[in-house]
Short mmCIF file of C-alpha atoms and ligand atoms in Angstrom, two decimals:
data_model
loop_
_atom_site.label_atom_id
_atom_site.label_comp_id
_atom_site.label_asym_id
_atom_site.label_seq_id
_atom_site.Cartn_x
_atom_site.Cartn_y
_atom_site.Cartn_z
CA MET A 1118 0.00 0.00 0.00
CA GLU A 1119 1.44 3.35 -1.11
CA THR A 1120 1.13 5.96 1.67
CA LYS A 1121 2.68 8.83 -0.25
CA PRO A 1122 0.24 11.28 -1.86
CA PRO A 1123 0.32 11.46 -5.71
CA ARG A 1124 3.25 13.41 -7.17
CA GLY A 1125 2.57 17.13 -7.19
CA THR A 1126 0.04 17.01 -4.36
CA LYS A 1127 0.59 17.45 -0.66
CA ASP A 1128 -1.11 17.09 2.68
CA ILE A 1129 -1.61 20.26 4.64
CA LEU A 1130 -1.54 19.61 8.36
CA PRO A 1131 -1.47 21.67 11.56
CA PRO A 1132 0.34 23.89 12.36
CA GLU A 1133 0.71 24.93 8.67
CA ILE A 1134 -3.07 24.83 8.22
CA ARG A 1135 -3.26 27.94 10.46
CA ILE A 1136 -1.56 29.93 7.71
CA TRP A 1137 -4.03 28.60 5.12
CA GLN A 1138 -6.96 29.51 7.34
CA PHE A 1139 -5.53 33.00 7.84
CA VAL A 1140 -5.02 33.48 4.07
CA GLU A 1141 -8.60 32.34 3.37
CA GLN A 1142 -10.24 34.30 6.22
CA GLU A 1143 -8.47 37.51 5.20
CA ALA A 1144 -9.56 36.93 1.59
CA HIS A 1145 -13.22 36.72 2.66
CA LYS A 1146 -12.88 39.95 4.67
CA HIS A 1147 -10.86 41.84 2.05
CA PHE A 1148 -13.02 40.97 -0.95
CA LYS A 1149 -16.19 41.68 1.00
CA SER A 1150 -14.95 45.22 1.57
CA TYR A 1151 -14.98 45.68 -2.23
CA ASN A 1152 -18.41 43.99 -2.45
CA PHE A 1153 -17.32 40.77 -4.15
CA LYS A 1154 -19.54 37.74 -3.44
CA GLU A 1155 -18.22 34.22 -3.11
CA ILE A 1156 -19.03 31.62 -5.77
CA ARG A 1157 -18.35 27.86 -5.61
CA THR A 1158 -18.39 25.91 -8.85
CA PRO A 1159 -17.84 22.15 -9.37
CA ILE A 1160 -14.32 20.79 -9.29
CA PHE A 1161 -14.91 18.94 -12.56
CA GLU A 1162 -16.56 20.21 -15.70
CA TYR A 1163 -17.21 18.98 -19.23
CA ILE A 1164 -14.03 19.10 -21.29
CA GLU A 1165 -15.62 21.39 -23.90
CA LEU A 1166 -15.76 24.24 -21.38
CA PHE A 1167 -11.99 24.54 -21.24
CA GLN A 1168 -11.41 23.68 -24.88
CA ARG A 1169 -13.64 26.61 -25.84
CA GLY A 1170 -13.03 28.93 -22.92
CA VAL A 1171 -9.30 28.56 -22.37
CA GLY A 1172 -8.41 27.74 -26.00
CA GLU A 1173 -7.42 24.59 -27.88
CA THR A 1174 -3.90 25.83 -28.61
CA THR A 1175 -2.95 26.75 -25.04
CA GLU A 1176 -0.46 24.69 -23.04
CA ILE A 1177 -3.12 24.09 -20.39
CA VAL A 1178 -5.56 22.47 -22.78
CA MET A 1179 -2.98 20.70 -24.92
CA LYS A 1180 -0.78 19.26 -22.21
CA GLN A 1181 -1.92 19.93 -18.69
CA MET A 1182 -5.48 18.78 -18.15
CA TYR A 1183 -6.50 15.83 -16.00
CA VAL A 1184 -9.09 14.24 -18.26
CA PHE A 1185 -11.35 11.34 -17.32
CA THR A 1186 -14.41 9.54 -18.62
CA ASP A 1187 -17.22 8.36 -16.36
CA ASN A 1188 -19.51 5.33 -16.76
CA SER A 1189 -21.76 7.25 -19.16
CA GLY A 1190 -18.83 7.77 -21.54
CA ARG A 1191 -18.78 11.58 -21.13
CA THR A 1192 -15.41 13.24 -20.85
CA TYR A 1193 -14.65 15.56 -17.95
CA VAL A 1194 -11.73 17.59 -16.72
CA LEU A 1195 -10.56 18.41 -13.21
CA ARG A 1196 -10.70 22.19 -13.50
CA PRO A 1197 -7.29 23.64 -14.45
CA GLU A 1198 -8.50 27.21 -13.71
CA ASN A 1199 -11.77 28.77 -12.62
CA THR A 1200 -12.58 31.79 -14.78
CA ALA A 1201 -14.25 29.70 -17.50
CA SER A 1202 -16.27 27.84 -14.82
CA VAL A 1203 -17.42 31.09 -13.21
CA ALA A 1204 -18.50 32.47 -16.60
CA ARG A 1205 -20.32 29.20 -17.33
CA ALA A 1206 -22.08 29.28 -13.95
CA LEU A 1207 -23.30 32.84 -14.50
CA ILE A 1208 -24.60 31.94 -17.96
CA ASP A 1209 -26.26 28.77 -16.68
CA ASN A 1210 -27.92 30.53 -13.74
CA ASP A 1211 -29.15 33.45 -15.89
CA ILE A 1212 -27.18 35.92 -13.78
CA PHE A 1213 -26.30 37.98 -16.84
CA GLN A 1214 -30.03 38.78 -17.27
CA ILE A 1215 -29.73 41.00 -14.18
CA ALA A 1216 -28.51 44.52 -14.95
CA GLY A 1217 -25.18 45.89 -13.70
CA PRO A 1218 -21.68 44.54 -13.13
CA LYS A 1219 -21.24 41.15 -11.40
CA ARG A 1220 -18.48 40.76 -8.84
CA TYR A 1221 -17.46 37.28 -7.65
CA TYR A 1222 -14.54 35.61 -5.93
CA TYR A 1223 -13.62 31.98 -5.37
CA ILE A 1224 -11.21 29.87 -3.33
CA GLY A 1225 -10.36 26.28 -4.20
CA PRO A 1226 -8.15 23.61 -5.75
CA MET A 1227 -7.08 23.57 -9.43
CA PHE A 1228 -5.35 20.73 -11.26
CA ARG A 1229 -2.65 20.85 -13.91
CA TYR A 1230 -0.26 18.17 -15.08
CA GLU A 1231 2.96 20.19 -14.61
CA LYS A 1232 6.68 19.57 -14.32
CA MET A 1233 7.21 19.59 -10.59
CA GLN A 1234 9.33 22.24 -8.90
CA LYS A 1235 9.25 24.48 -5.85
CA GLY A 1236 6.02 26.51 -5.94
CA ARG A 1237 4.59 24.41 -8.75
CA TYR A 1238 2.19 21.60 -7.98
CA ARG A 1239 -0.30 19.41 -9.80
CA GLN A 1240 -3.03 20.13 -7.30
CA PHE A 1241 -2.64 23.73 -6.22
CA HIS A 1242 -5.06 26.21 -4.73
CA GLN A 1243 -6.15 29.52 -6.12
CA ILE A 1244 -7.99 32.51 -4.81
CA GLY A 1245 -9.42 34.54 -7.64
CA LEU A 1246 -11.95 37.16 -8.47
CA GLU A 1247 -13.80 38.41 -11.51
CA ILE A 1248 -15.80 41.49 -12.49
CA PHE A 1249 -18.16 40.93 -15.41
CA GLY A 1250 -19.85 43.68 -17.36
CA ASP A 1251 -17.64 46.63 -16.43
CA GLU A 1252 -15.61 47.93 -19.33
CA HIS A 1253 -14.38 51.02 -17.46
CA PRO A 1254 -10.56 51.14 -17.18
CA ALA A 1255 -10.96 52.03 -13.48
CA ALA A 1256 -12.31 48.47 -13.02
CA ASP A 1257 -8.98 47.12 -14.34
CA ALA A 1258 -7.14 49.35 -11.87
CA GLU A 1259 -9.46 48.30 -9.04
CA VAL A 1260 -8.89 44.59 -9.68
CA ILE A 1261 -5.11 45.12 -9.62
CA ALA A 1262 -5.49 47.21 -6.45
CA VAL A 1263 -7.63 44.56 -4.69
CA GLY A 1264 -4.99 41.93 -5.47
CA TYR A 1265 -2.09 44.10 -4.35
CA THR A 1266 -3.71 45.37 -1.14
CA TYR A 1267 -4.77 41.83 -0.26
CA LEU A 1268 -1.20 40.54 -0.66
CA LYS A 1269 0.04 43.41 1.51
CA ARG A 1270 -2.68 42.70 4.09
CA ILE A 1271 -1.49 39.11 4.51
CA ASN A 1272 2.14 40.24 4.74
CA CYS A 1273 3.53 39.18 1.37
CA LYS A 1274 6.98 40.62 0.96
CA ASN A 1275 8.88 42.29 -1.83
CA LEU A 1276 6.00 42.73 -4.28
CA ILE A 1277 6.31 44.08 -7.81
CA VAL A 1278 3.26 44.85 -9.95
CA GLU A 1279 3.86 44.43 -13.69
CA ILE A 1280 1.37 45.48 -16.34
CA ASN A 1281 1.03 45.24 -20.10
CA SER A 1282 -1.64 45.39 -22.74
CA VAL A 1283 -2.05 42.42 -25.06
CA GLY A 1284 -4.41 44.41 -27.29
CA CYS A 1285 -7.66 43.22 -28.76
CA ARG A 1286 -8.21 40.57 -31.46
CA LYS A 1287 -7.79 43.35 -34.06
CA CYS A 1288 -4.40 44.75 -33.03
CA ARG A 1289 -3.08 41.39 -31.89
CA THR A 1290 -3.53 39.90 -35.36
CA THR A 1291 -1.14 42.48 -36.84
CA TYR A 1292 1.26 42.06 -33.94
CA ASN A 1293 1.17 38.26 -34.07
CA TYR A 1294 2.02 38.44 -37.76
CA GLU A 1295 5.01 40.75 -37.15
CA LEU A 1296 6.17 38.73 -34.15
CA GLU A 1297 5.95 35.44 -36.02
CA LEU A 1298 7.84 36.95 -38.94
CA PHE A 1299 10.66 38.16 -36.67
CA LEU A 1300 10.87 34.92 -34.71
CA SER A 1301 10.74 32.74 -37.84
CA LYS A 1302 13.74 34.60 -39.21
CA ASN A 1303 15.60 33.80 -35.99
CA LYS A 1304 14.13 30.36 -35.43
CA ASP A 1305 17.52 28.74 -34.80
CA TYR A 1306 17.89 30.66 -31.52
CA LEU A 1307 14.62 29.31 -30.12
CA CYS A 1308 14.30 26.35 -27.76
CA GLN A 1309 12.38 23.30 -29.04
CA ASP A 1310 9.20 24.21 -27.13
CA CYS A 1311 9.21 27.70 -28.67
CA LYS A 1312 9.81 26.28 -32.17
CA ASP A 1313 6.56 24.36 -31.64
CA ARG A 1314 4.80 27.48 -30.31
CA LEU A 1315 5.88 29.54 -33.33
CA THR A 1316 2.85 28.88 -35.52
CA ARG A 1317 0.49 27.77 -32.76
CA ASN A 1318 0.81 30.55 -30.23
CA PRO A 1319 3.79 32.88 -30.87
CA LEU A 1320 2.75 35.23 -28.05
CA ARG A 1321 3.68 32.56 -25.50
CA ILE A 1322 7.31 32.71 -26.68
CA LEU A 1323 7.53 36.12 -24.96
CA ASP A 1324 7.00 34.27 -21.70
CA CYS A 1325 9.64 31.55 -22.20
CA LYS A 1326 12.23 31.20 -19.43
CA ASN A 1327 14.98 29.80 -21.72
CA GLU A 1328 17.94 32.19 -21.77
CA ASN A 1329 18.37 32.17 -25.58
CA CYS A 1330 14.68 32.82 -26.08
CA ILE A 1331 14.77 35.68 -23.54
CA ASN A 1332 17.69 37.30 -25.40
CA LEU A 1333 15.96 36.98 -28.75
CA VAL A 1334 12.64 38.28 -27.43
CA LYS A 1335 14.41 41.45 -26.22
CA GLN A 1336 14.94 42.38 -29.88
CA ALA A 1337 11.45 41.40 -31.02
CA PRO A 1338 8.72 43.94 -31.81
CA ILE A 1339 6.61 44.84 -28.74
CA ILE A 1340 2.84 44.82 -28.67
CA LEU A 1341 2.57 48.30 -27.17
CA ASP A 1342 3.74 49.69 -30.54
CA TYR A 1343 0.87 47.92 -32.31
CA LEU A 1344 -2.10 48.80 -30.10
CA CYS A 1345 -5.13 50.24 -31.88
CA LYS A 1346 -6.44 53.61 -30.72
CA GLU A 1347 -9.08 52.13 -28.42
CA CYS A 1348 -6.61 49.76 -26.71
CA LYS A 1349 -4.04 52.53 -26.35
CA VAL A 1350 -6.54 54.90 -24.69
CA HIS A 1351 -7.78 52.10 -22.42
CA PHE A 1352 -4.24 51.23 -21.32
CA ASN A 1353 -3.36 54.87 -20.59
CA ASP A 1354 -6.53 55.19 -18.53
CA VAL A 1355 -5.73 52.04 -16.55
CA LYS A 1356 -2.34 53.58 -15.65
CA PHE A 1357 -4.08 56.84 -14.68
CA TYR A 1358 -6.45 55.03 -12.30
CA LEU A 1359 -3.65 52.87 -10.88
CA ASP A 1360 -2.04 56.13 -9.80
CA ARG A 1361 -5.33 57.15 -8.12
CA TYR A 1362 -5.32 53.81 -6.26
CA LYS A 1363 -1.69 54.62 -5.34
CA ILE A 1364 -0.35 51.40 -6.84
CA SER A 1365 3.19 51.57 -8.23
CA TYR A 1366 3.80 49.38 -11.23
CA GLU A 1367 6.36 48.52 -13.87
CA LEU A 1368 5.63 48.18 -17.57
CA ASN A 1369 6.56 44.76 -18.89
CA PRO A 1370 5.98 44.59 -22.66
CA TYR A 1371 6.79 40.87 -22.60
CA LEU A 1372 4.08 40.01 -20.12
CA VAL A 1373 1.46 37.76 -21.69
CA ARG A 1374 -1.10 35.46 -20.14
CA GLY A 1375 -1.20 31.73 -20.81
CA LEU A 1376 -4.83 31.63 -21.84
CA ASP A 1377 -6.39 32.62 -25.15
CA TYR A 1378 -9.24 34.65 -23.80
CA TYR A 1379 -7.27 37.68 -22.58
CA THR A 1380 -7.63 41.09 -24.25
CA LYS A 1381 -6.20 44.50 -23.36
CA THR A 1382 -4.85 44.67 -19.80
CA ALA A 1383 -2.58 41.86 -18.55
CA PHE A 1384 -0.86 41.99 -15.18
CA GLU A 1385 1.17 39.98 -12.74
CA ILE A 1386 2.30 40.52 -9.19
CA LYS A 1387 5.68 38.98 -8.48
CA SER A 1388 7.54 38.52 -5.24
CA GLY A 1389 11.29 38.97 -4.92
CA GLU A 1390 11.17 36.32 -2.18
CA LEU A 1391 10.63 33.54 -4.69
CA GLY A 1392 12.97 31.87 -7.16
CA ALA A 1393 12.07 30.88 -10.72
CA GLN A 1394 8.33 30.65 -10.03
CA ASN A 1395 8.10 34.26 -8.82
CA ALA A 1396 4.57 35.14 -9.99
CA VAL A 1397 2.15 35.00 -7.10
CA LEU A 1398 -0.82 36.52 -8.91
CA GLY A 1399 -1.80 36.89 -12.55
CA GLY A 1400 -4.79 38.27 -14.35
CA GLY A 1401 -6.21 40.47 -17.02
CA ARG A 1402 -9.18 41.53 -19.08
CA TYR A 1403 -11.09 39.04 -21.18
CA ASP A 1404 -13.63 40.74 -23.33
CA SER A 1405 -14.72 37.76 -25.43
CA LEU A 1406 -14.83 34.78 -23.03
CA VAL A 1407 -18.52 34.92 -22.08
CA LYS A 1408 -19.57 35.23 -25.72
CA GLU A 1409 -17.24 32.37 -26.65
CA LEU A 1410 -19.17 30.24 -24.15
CA GLU A 1411 -22.45 31.17 -25.88
CA GLY A 1412 -23.39 33.75 -23.26
CA PRO A 1413 -24.15 37.43 -23.91
CA ASP A 1414 -21.52 39.86 -25.13
CA VAL A 1415 -20.24 40.76 -21.65
CA CYS A 1416 -16.68 41.75 -20.84
CA GLY A 1417 -14.71 40.56 -17.82
CA ILE A 1418 -11.59 41.26 -15.79
CA GLY A 1419 -10.06 39.22 -12.99
CA PHE A 1420 -7.08 37.58 -11.38
CA ALA A 1421 -6.03 34.37 -9.70
CA LEU A 1422 -3.31 33.93 -7.10
CA GLY A 1423 -1.72 30.71 -5.94
CA ILE A 1424 -2.04 30.07 -2.21
CA GLU A 1425 1.08 27.82 -2.08
CA ARG A 1426 3.19 30.54 -3.68
CA VAL A 1427 1.71 33.32 -1.60
CA ILE A 1428 2.60 31.39 1.55
CA LEU A 1429 6.20 31.06 0.35
CA ALA A 1430 6.33 34.85 -0.06
CA MET A 1431 4.64 35.70 3.25
CA ASP A 1432 6.05 36.73 6.58
CA THR A 1433 4.03 34.35 8.73
CA SER A 1434 5.68 35.20 12.05
CA SER A 1435 2.73 37.23 13.35
CA ILE A 1436 0.15 34.52 12.68
CA LYS A 1437 -0.86 33.20 16.06
CA GLU A 1438 -0.64 29.50 16.78
CA ASP A 1439 -3.81 27.66 17.71
CA VAL A 1440 -4.44 27.90 21.45
CA LEU A 1441 -6.59 25.49 23.45
CA ASP A 1442 -8.49 27.52 26.06
CA TYR A 1443 -9.30 24.65 28.43
CA TYR A 1444 -7.94 21.12 28.74
CA ILE A 1445 -9.98 19.03 31.19
CA VAL A 1446 -8.21 16.13 32.82
CA CYS A 1447 -10.20 13.30 34.46
CA LEU A 1448 -8.33 11.68 37.35
CA THR A 1449 -11.04 9.02 37.84
CA GLU A 1450 -13.64 7.33 35.68
CA ASP A 1451 -16.43 9.10 37.70
CA ALA A 1452 -15.04 12.48 36.63
CA VAL A 1453 -15.96 11.91 32.96
CA MET A 1454 -19.64 12.84 33.43
CA TYR A 1455 -18.69 15.92 35.44
CA ALA A 1456 -16.14 16.88 32.75
CA ILE A 1457 -18.76 16.66 29.98
CA GLU A 1458 -21.11 18.97 31.93
CA ILE A 1459 -18.37 21.54 32.49
CA SER A 1460 -17.03 21.36 28.93
CA GLU A 1461 -20.46 22.08 27.46
CA GLY A 1462 -20.76 25.08 29.79
CA ILE A 1463 -17.38 26.38 28.61
CA ARG A 1464 -18.16 25.95 24.89
CA LYS A 1465 -21.36 27.98 25.26
CA TYR A 1466 -19.07 30.98 25.75
CA ASN A 1467 -17.13 30.13 22.56
CA TYR A 1468 -14.02 28.91 24.35
CA SER A 1469 -12.30 25.81 23.00
CA CYS A 1470 -12.16 22.79 25.25
CA GLU A 1471 -10.91 19.21 25.04
CA ILE A 1472 -11.44 16.44 27.58
CA ALA A 1473 -8.88 13.74 28.39
CA TYR A 1474 -11.39 10.98 29.18
CA LYS A 1475 -8.98 8.25 30.14
CA PRO A 1476 -7.97 8.63 33.82
CA THR A 1477 -4.32 9.59 33.95
CA SER A 1478 -1.67 11.04 36.24
CA ILE A 1479 -1.43 14.83 36.56
CA ARG A 1480 2.17 14.69 35.36
CA SER A 1481 1.44 13.04 32.02
CA ALA A 1482 -1.70 15.19 31.56
CA MET A 1483 0.44 18.34 31.93
CA ARG A 1484 2.84 17.07 29.28
CA ILE A 1485 -0.03 16.62 26.82
CA ALA A 1486 -1.53 20.00 27.83
CA ASN A 1487 1.74 21.68 26.84
CA LYS A 1488 1.77 19.92 23.49
CA LEU A 1489 -1.81 21.05 22.87
CA ASN A 1490 -0.86 24.63 23.69
CA ALA A 1491 -3.46 24.69 26.48
CA GLU A 1492 -3.82 27.95 28.39
CA LYS A 1493 -5.73 26.47 31.31
CA VAL A 1494 -5.99 22.94 32.63
CA ILE A 1495 -9.00 21.85 34.70
CA ILE A 1496 -8.32 18.89 36.95
CA LEU A 1497 -11.28 16.80 38.06
CA GLY A 1498 -11.03 14.00 40.65
CA SER A 1499 -13.21 12.61 43.45
CA ASP A 1500 -12.77 15.70 45.69
CA GLU A 1501 -13.89 18.05 42.95
CA ILE A 1502 -17.00 15.94 42.25
CA THR A 1503 -17.94 15.71 45.94
CA ASN A 1504 -17.54 19.44 46.55
CA ASN A 1505 -18.92 20.62 43.19
CA VAL A 1506 -15.74 22.58 42.46
CA VAL A 1507 -13.11 22.69 39.70
CA SER A 1508 -9.33 22.88 40.14
CA ILE A 1509 -7.78 25.14 37.54
CA LYS A 1510 -4.15 25.60 36.63
CA ASN A 1511 -3.18 28.59 34.50
CA MET A 1512 -0.40 27.26 32.27
CA ILE A 1513 0.98 30.71 31.51
CA THR A 1514 1.26 32.11 35.06
CA GLY A 1515 1.47 28.75 36.88
CA GLU A 1516 -1.29 29.97 39.22
CA GLN A 1517 -3.65 27.34 40.67
CA SER A 1518 -7.11 27.83 42.15
CA ILE A 1519 -10.17 25.93 43.30
CA ILE A 1520 -13.51 27.48 42.50
CA HIS A 1521 -17.15 26.46 42.78
CA LYS A 1522 -18.51 25.09 39.48
CA ASN A 1523 -21.33 27.70 39.28
CA ASP A 1524 -18.98 30.59 39.98
CA PHE A 1525 -16.53 29.29 37.40
CA LEU A 1526 -19.22 29.11 34.69
CA LYS A 1527 -20.60 32.53 35.69
CA GLN A 1528 -17.20 34.23 35.38
CA LEU A 1529 -16.72 32.93 31.80
P1 LIG B 1962 -2.52 31.22 -13.94
O1 LIG B 1962 -3.87 30.62 -13.67
O2 LIG B 1962 -1.61 30.28 -14.68
O3 LIG B 1962 -2.57 32.59 -14.50
O4 LIG B 1962 -1.80 31.36 -12.53
C1 LIG B 1962 -2.21 32.29 -11.54
C2 LIG B 1962 -1.42 32.01 -10.28
O5 LIG B 1962 -1.72 30.69 -9.83
C3 LIG B 1962 0.09 32.00 -10.48
O6 LIG B 1962 0.60 33.30 -10.34
C4 LIG B 1962 0.55 31.08 -9.36
O7 LIG B 1962 0.62 31.79 -8.13
C5 LIG B 1962 -0.57 30.08 -9.26
N1 LIG B 1962 -0.24 28.85 -10.00
C6 LIG B 1962 -0.44 28.56 -11.31
N2 LIG B 1962 -0.04 27.32 -11.60
C7 LIG B 1962 0.43 26.79 -10.46
C8 LIG B 1962 0.96 25.51 -10.08
N3 LIG B 1962 1.09 24.53 -10.96
N4 LIG B 1962 1.35 25.33 -8.79
C9 LIG B 1962 1.21 26.32 -7.88
N5 LIG B 1962 0.69 27.53 -8.16
C10 LIG B 1962 0.30 27.76 -9.43
#
């Protein structure tokens, strides 16, 4: 029997789970303050959703999906990302019939068959958000600002915001042509993967981490020189509003997103704390996704961040460890009933409490209490039952006291 988890997945146990809970709780609070509502979509979807939504020629769809067939013979995919699912859910639930922008966020696992390395897993977890139906450039700036301020809020260090515009279908066609022409002329300098990308998806070559490809790309035409008037104005406005949100950014003309559906604004937030996989958050505008999925002609903008990577970039020192408020130790079998009564009284006041049912010595109970990070230990033996009292030891001050059960519960 294999007890290791599948390659590229990992168990998350205490005390690390505290950090995950903190990251998730702060996300709920932060996104609520910008009036985003949570959405939960299925973990698997029909394969066509991603083929159409993400794009047949993307790496994700071509190489990285976990595909399976069920007993009915239908083919499904463990979701590799969640924007297409959110768009599908809003179409399916007729949410787009309601007027006004739609603002949603999600938290959950995604699955991609990836080459394993630090910060790159096959089951990883994303927090993401989307605004649908708001074409205003201030919405682009707001989405970047929400991501950045959230990362600051959870103590991510050394953050750099990078932005670019990948244009619309119109300007990208001209650019793709020019880029392909330039790269074809210099094909010999490209790595094998990029040679394959050349006709399929030349834009992705801009993102390649191979040193020769990086050097060649530095001489390639840049998309910002090919933007149509509308895309240029939009991009300038996004920068204007980013200044209003007081977000500093760097222009990165080589920044592209891995998925086909992006248009206009593309952005990433990187952390200097990380190595090769330094992007903690990525996103952009996608003006044609909903229509592509047979929904109305509604634009969108959003981002996704990887929880595993964010945790690597965080200063977690101020996240408090779990504390057990009360540990109740039974010295005799008779004490168990008394312990249950007291523990239920304690929990009514929202304090945490665990009972050691099996009669034990005080010495070994104290050892366990320390391991459990207990603040107070209640000791119950025959004397306590007879006199209706509890013996309490404060593990921080060392102070001990005996107090009547009713008084104890009243003072909680
Ligand atoms: P993407 O959906 O590829 O735009 O990625 C958005 C964010 O998700 C990245 O910036 C990473 O933080 C995270 N991410 C993407 N793929 C992985 C992976 N295989 N393992 C861990 N995190 C990932």
